[in-house]
Short mmCIF file of C-alpha atoms in Angstrom, two decimals:
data_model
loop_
_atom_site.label_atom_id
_atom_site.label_comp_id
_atom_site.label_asym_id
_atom_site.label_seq_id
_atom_site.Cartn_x
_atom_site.Cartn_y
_atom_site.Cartn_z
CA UNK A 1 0.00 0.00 0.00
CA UNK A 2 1.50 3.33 -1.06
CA UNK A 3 1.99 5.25 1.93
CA UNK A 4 0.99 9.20 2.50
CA UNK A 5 2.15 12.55 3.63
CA UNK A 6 0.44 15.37 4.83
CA UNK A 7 0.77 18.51 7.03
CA UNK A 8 -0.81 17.99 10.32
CA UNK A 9 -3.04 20.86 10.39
CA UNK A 10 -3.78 24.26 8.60
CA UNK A 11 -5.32 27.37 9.42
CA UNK A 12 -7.06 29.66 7.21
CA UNK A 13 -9.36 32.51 6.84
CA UNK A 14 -12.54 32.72 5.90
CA UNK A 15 -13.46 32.86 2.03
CA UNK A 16 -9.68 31.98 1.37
CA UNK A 17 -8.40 29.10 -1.21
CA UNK A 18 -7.06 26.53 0.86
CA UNK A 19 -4.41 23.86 -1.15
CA UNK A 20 -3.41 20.60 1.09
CA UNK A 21 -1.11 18.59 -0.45
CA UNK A 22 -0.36 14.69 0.00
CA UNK A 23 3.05 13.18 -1.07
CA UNK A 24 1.93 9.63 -2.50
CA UNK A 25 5.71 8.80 -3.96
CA UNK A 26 5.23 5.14 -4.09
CA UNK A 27 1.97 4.89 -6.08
CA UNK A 28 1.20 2.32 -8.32
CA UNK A 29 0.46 1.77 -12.11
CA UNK A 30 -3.60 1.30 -10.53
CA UNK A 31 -3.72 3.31 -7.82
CA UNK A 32 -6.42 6.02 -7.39
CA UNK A 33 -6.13 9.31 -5.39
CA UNK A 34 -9.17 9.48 -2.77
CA UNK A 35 -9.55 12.77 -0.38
CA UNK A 36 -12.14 12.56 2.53
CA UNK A 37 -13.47 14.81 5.04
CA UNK A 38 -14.66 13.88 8.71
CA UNK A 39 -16.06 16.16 11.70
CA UNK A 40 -15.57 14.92 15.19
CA UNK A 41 -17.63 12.63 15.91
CA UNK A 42 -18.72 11.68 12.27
CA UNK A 43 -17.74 9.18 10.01
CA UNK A 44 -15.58 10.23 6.88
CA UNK A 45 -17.11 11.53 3.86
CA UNK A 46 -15.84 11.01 0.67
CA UNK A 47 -15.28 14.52 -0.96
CA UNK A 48 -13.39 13.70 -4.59
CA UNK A 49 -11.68 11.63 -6.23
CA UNK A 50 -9.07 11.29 -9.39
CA UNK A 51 -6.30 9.07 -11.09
CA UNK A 52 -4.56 11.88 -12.82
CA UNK A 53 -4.60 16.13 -14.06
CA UNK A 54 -7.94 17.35 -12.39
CA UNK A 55 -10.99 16.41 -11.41
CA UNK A 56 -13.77 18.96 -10.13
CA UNK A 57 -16.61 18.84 -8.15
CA UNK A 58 -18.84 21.29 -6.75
CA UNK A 59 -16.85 21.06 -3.41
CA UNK A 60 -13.73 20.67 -4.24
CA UNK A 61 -10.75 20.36 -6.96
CA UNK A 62 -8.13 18.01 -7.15
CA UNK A 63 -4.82 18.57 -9.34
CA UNK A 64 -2.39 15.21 -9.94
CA UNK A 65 0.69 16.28 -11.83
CA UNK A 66 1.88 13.95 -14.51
CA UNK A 67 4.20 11.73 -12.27
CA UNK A 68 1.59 11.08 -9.73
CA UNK A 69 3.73 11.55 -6.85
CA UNK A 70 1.77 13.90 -5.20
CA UNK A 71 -1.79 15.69 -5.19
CA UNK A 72 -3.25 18.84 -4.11
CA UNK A 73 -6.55 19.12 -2.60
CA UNK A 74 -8.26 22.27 -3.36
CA UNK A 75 -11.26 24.07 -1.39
CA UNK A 76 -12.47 27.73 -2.84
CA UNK A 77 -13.62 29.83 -0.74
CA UNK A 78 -13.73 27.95 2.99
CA UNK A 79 -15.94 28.72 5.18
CA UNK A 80 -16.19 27.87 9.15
CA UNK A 81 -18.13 25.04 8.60
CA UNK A 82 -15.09 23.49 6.18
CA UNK A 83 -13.51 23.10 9.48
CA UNK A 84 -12.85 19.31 9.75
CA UNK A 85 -10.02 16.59 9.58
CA UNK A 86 -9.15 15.74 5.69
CA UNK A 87 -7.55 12.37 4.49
CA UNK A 88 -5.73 11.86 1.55
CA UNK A 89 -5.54 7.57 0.69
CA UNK A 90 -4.33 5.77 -2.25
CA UNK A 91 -5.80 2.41 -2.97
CA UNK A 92 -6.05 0.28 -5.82
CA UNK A 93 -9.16 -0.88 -8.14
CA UNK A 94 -8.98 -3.87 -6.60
CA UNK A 95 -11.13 -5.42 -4.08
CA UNK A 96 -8.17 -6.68 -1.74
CA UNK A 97 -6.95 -3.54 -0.27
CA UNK A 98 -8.92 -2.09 2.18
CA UNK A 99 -8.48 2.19 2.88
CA UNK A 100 -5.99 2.61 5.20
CA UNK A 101 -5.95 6.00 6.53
CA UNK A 102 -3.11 8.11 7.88
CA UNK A 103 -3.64 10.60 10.41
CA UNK A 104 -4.92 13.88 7.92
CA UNK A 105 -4.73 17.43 7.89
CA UNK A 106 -6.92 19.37 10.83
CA UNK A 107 -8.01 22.43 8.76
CA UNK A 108 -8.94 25.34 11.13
CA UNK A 109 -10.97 28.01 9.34
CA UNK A 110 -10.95 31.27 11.14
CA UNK A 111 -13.27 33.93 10.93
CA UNK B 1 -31.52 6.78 -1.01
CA UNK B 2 -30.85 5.44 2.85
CA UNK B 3 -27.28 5.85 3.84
CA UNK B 4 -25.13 3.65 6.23
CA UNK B 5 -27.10 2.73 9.31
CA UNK B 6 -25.16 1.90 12.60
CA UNK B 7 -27.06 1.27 15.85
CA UNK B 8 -26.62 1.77 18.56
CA UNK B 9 -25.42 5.60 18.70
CA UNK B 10 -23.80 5.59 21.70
CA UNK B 11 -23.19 2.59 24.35
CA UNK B 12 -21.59 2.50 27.82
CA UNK B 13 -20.30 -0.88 29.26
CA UNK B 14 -18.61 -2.44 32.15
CA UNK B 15 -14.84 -3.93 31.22
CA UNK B 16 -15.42 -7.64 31.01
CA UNK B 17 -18.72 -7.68 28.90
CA UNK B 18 -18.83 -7.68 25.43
CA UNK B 19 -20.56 -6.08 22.93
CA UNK B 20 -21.87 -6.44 19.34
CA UNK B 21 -22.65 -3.46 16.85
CA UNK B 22 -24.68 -3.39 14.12
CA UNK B 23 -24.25 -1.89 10.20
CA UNK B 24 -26.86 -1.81 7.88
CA UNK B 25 -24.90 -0.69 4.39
CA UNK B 26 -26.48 1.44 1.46
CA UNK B 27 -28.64 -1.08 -0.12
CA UNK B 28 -27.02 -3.35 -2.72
CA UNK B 29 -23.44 -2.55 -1.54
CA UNK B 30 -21.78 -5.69 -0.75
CA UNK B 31 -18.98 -4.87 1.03
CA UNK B 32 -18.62 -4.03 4.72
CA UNK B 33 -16.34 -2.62 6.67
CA UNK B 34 -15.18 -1.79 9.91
CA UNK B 35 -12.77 0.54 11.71
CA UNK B 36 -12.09 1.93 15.22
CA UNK B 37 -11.07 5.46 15.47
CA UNK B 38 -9.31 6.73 18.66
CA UNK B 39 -7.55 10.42 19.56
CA UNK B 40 -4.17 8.51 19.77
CA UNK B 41 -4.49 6.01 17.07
CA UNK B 42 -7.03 8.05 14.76
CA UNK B 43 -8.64 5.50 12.15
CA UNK B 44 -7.79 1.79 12.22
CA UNK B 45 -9.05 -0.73 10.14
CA UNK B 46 -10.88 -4.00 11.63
CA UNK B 47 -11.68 -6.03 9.07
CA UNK B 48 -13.81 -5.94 5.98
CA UNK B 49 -16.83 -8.51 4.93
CA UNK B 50 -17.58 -8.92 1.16
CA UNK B 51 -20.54 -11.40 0.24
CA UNK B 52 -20.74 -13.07 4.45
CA UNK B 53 -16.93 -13.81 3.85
CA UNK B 54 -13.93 -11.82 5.51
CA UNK B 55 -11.87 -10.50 2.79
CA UNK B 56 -9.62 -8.46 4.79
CA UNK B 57 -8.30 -8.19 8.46
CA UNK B 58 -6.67 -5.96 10.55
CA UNK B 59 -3.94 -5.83 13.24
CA UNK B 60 -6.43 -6.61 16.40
CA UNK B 61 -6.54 -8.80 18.56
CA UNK B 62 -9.05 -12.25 18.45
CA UNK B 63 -11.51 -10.58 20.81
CA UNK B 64 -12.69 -8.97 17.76
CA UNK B 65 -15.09 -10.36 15.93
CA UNK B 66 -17.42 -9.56 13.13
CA UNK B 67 -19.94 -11.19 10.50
CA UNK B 68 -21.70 -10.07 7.50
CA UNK B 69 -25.46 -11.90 7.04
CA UNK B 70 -27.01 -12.71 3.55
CA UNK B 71 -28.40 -9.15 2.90
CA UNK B 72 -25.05 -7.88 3.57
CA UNK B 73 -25.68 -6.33 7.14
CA UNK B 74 -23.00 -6.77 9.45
CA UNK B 75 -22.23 -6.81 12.63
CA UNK B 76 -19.11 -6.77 15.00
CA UNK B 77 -18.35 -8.13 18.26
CA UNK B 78 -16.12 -7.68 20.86
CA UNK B 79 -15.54 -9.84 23.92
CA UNK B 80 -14.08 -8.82 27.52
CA UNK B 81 -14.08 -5.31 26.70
CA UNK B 82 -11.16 -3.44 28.21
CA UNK B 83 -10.55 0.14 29.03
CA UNK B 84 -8.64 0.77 25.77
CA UNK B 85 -11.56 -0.19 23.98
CA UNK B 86 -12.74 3.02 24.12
CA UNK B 87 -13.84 4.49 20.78
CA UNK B 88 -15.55 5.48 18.00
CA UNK B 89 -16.48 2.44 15.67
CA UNK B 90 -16.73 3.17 12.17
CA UNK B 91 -18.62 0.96 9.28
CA UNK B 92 -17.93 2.06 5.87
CA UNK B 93 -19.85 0.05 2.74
CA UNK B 94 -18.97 -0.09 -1.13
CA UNK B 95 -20.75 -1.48 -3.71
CA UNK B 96 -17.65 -3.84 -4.46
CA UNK B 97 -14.78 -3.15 -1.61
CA UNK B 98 -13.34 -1.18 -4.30
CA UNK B 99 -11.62 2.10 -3.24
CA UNK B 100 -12.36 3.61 -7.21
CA UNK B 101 -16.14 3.22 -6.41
CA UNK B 102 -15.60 5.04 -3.24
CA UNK B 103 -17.26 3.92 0.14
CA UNK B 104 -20.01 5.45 2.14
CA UNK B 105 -19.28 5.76 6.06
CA UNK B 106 -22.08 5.79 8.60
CA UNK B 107 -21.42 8.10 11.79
CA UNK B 108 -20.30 5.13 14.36
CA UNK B 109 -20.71 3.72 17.31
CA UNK B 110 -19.60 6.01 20.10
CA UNK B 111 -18.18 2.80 22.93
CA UNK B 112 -17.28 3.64 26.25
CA UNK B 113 -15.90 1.06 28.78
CA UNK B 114 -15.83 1.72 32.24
#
């Protein structure tokens, strides 16, 4: 299982861009690039998802340069209530590999 | 469309019992699975069911338990609960256990042993 790196927490402002990045270096040939979101006391929730460039949502954006080695989560526009834990996992399209998660990026929006 | 069900919400038991929680996934997902989430461990898988068979386990110990019934609800168990066992349990489903389809968490059992 590739493993993943990720600051341990952010803050921002409100109705700023926040970018979290996730080092993924060991990926492999089937891996996909999953990014979810949990409150306390809540189970994750899956925000986006991509194998490579970008993929957009209407929450969020995800950019995967060419060599896969990394990703960048992007949120426009946070708000306090974007205030939450967020994982970044690799997995494969396989059934076999369950997600492991790592410990994720506390993102404190400030007013 | 229901989402992932897990009952009960919250539970408080002595150390010694044991308990078993219940997950009901989205309907016509057919993979299960399980994880404990603590402040010093964060999320930790348990094990994963696909079609009433364990696909996948984890790194705990034999006093967890867990089984997946013919319409793919599942439930775990654990047996003379201890102190550490303390936590927020987690079931996630997928439609086929496989992390491109993405999985659907419900929002846990909150344990407490005391």
């Amino acid at each position: 299982l590739a493993k993943t790196t990720q600051p341990i927490s952010m803050d921002s402002y409100e109705g700023q861009e926040v970018n979290i990045t996730c080092s993924h270096n060991n990926i492999a040939t089937n891996d996909y690039i999953t990014w979810y979101q949990q409150f306390p006391s809540q189970g994750p929730r899956f925000i986006i998802q991509g194998y490579k460039t970008k993929v957009t949502n209407e929450v969020a954006s995800l950019f995967i340069p060419a060599d896969r080695k990394s990703s960048t989560l992007s949120l426009p526009r946070v708000s306090l209530s974007d205030t939450a834990v967020y994982y970044c996992l690799v997995g494969a399209d396989s059934g076999n590999t369950p997600l492991v998660f790592g410990k994720g990026t506390r993102l404190s929006v400030i007013a | 469309k229901a989402g992932v069900t897990q009952t009960p919400r919250y539970l408080i038991k002595t150390r010694g019992q044991q308990v078993t929680l219940s997950c009901s996934p989205i309907s016509g997902h057919r993979s299960v699975s399980w994880y404990q989430q603590t402040p010093g461990q964060g999320l930790q898988f348990l094990f994963e069911y696909f079609s009433e068979t364990q696909r996948n386990k984890g790194n705990f110990p034999g006093r967890f338990s867990g089984r997946q019934f013919s319409n793919s609800r599942s439930e775990m168990n654990v047996s003379t609960l201890e102190l550490g066992d303390s936590a927020l349990y987690l079931c996630a489903s997928s439609l086929e256990g496989i992390q491109a389809y993405g999985y659907t968490f419900g929002s846990g059992t909150r344990l407490t042993v005391v």
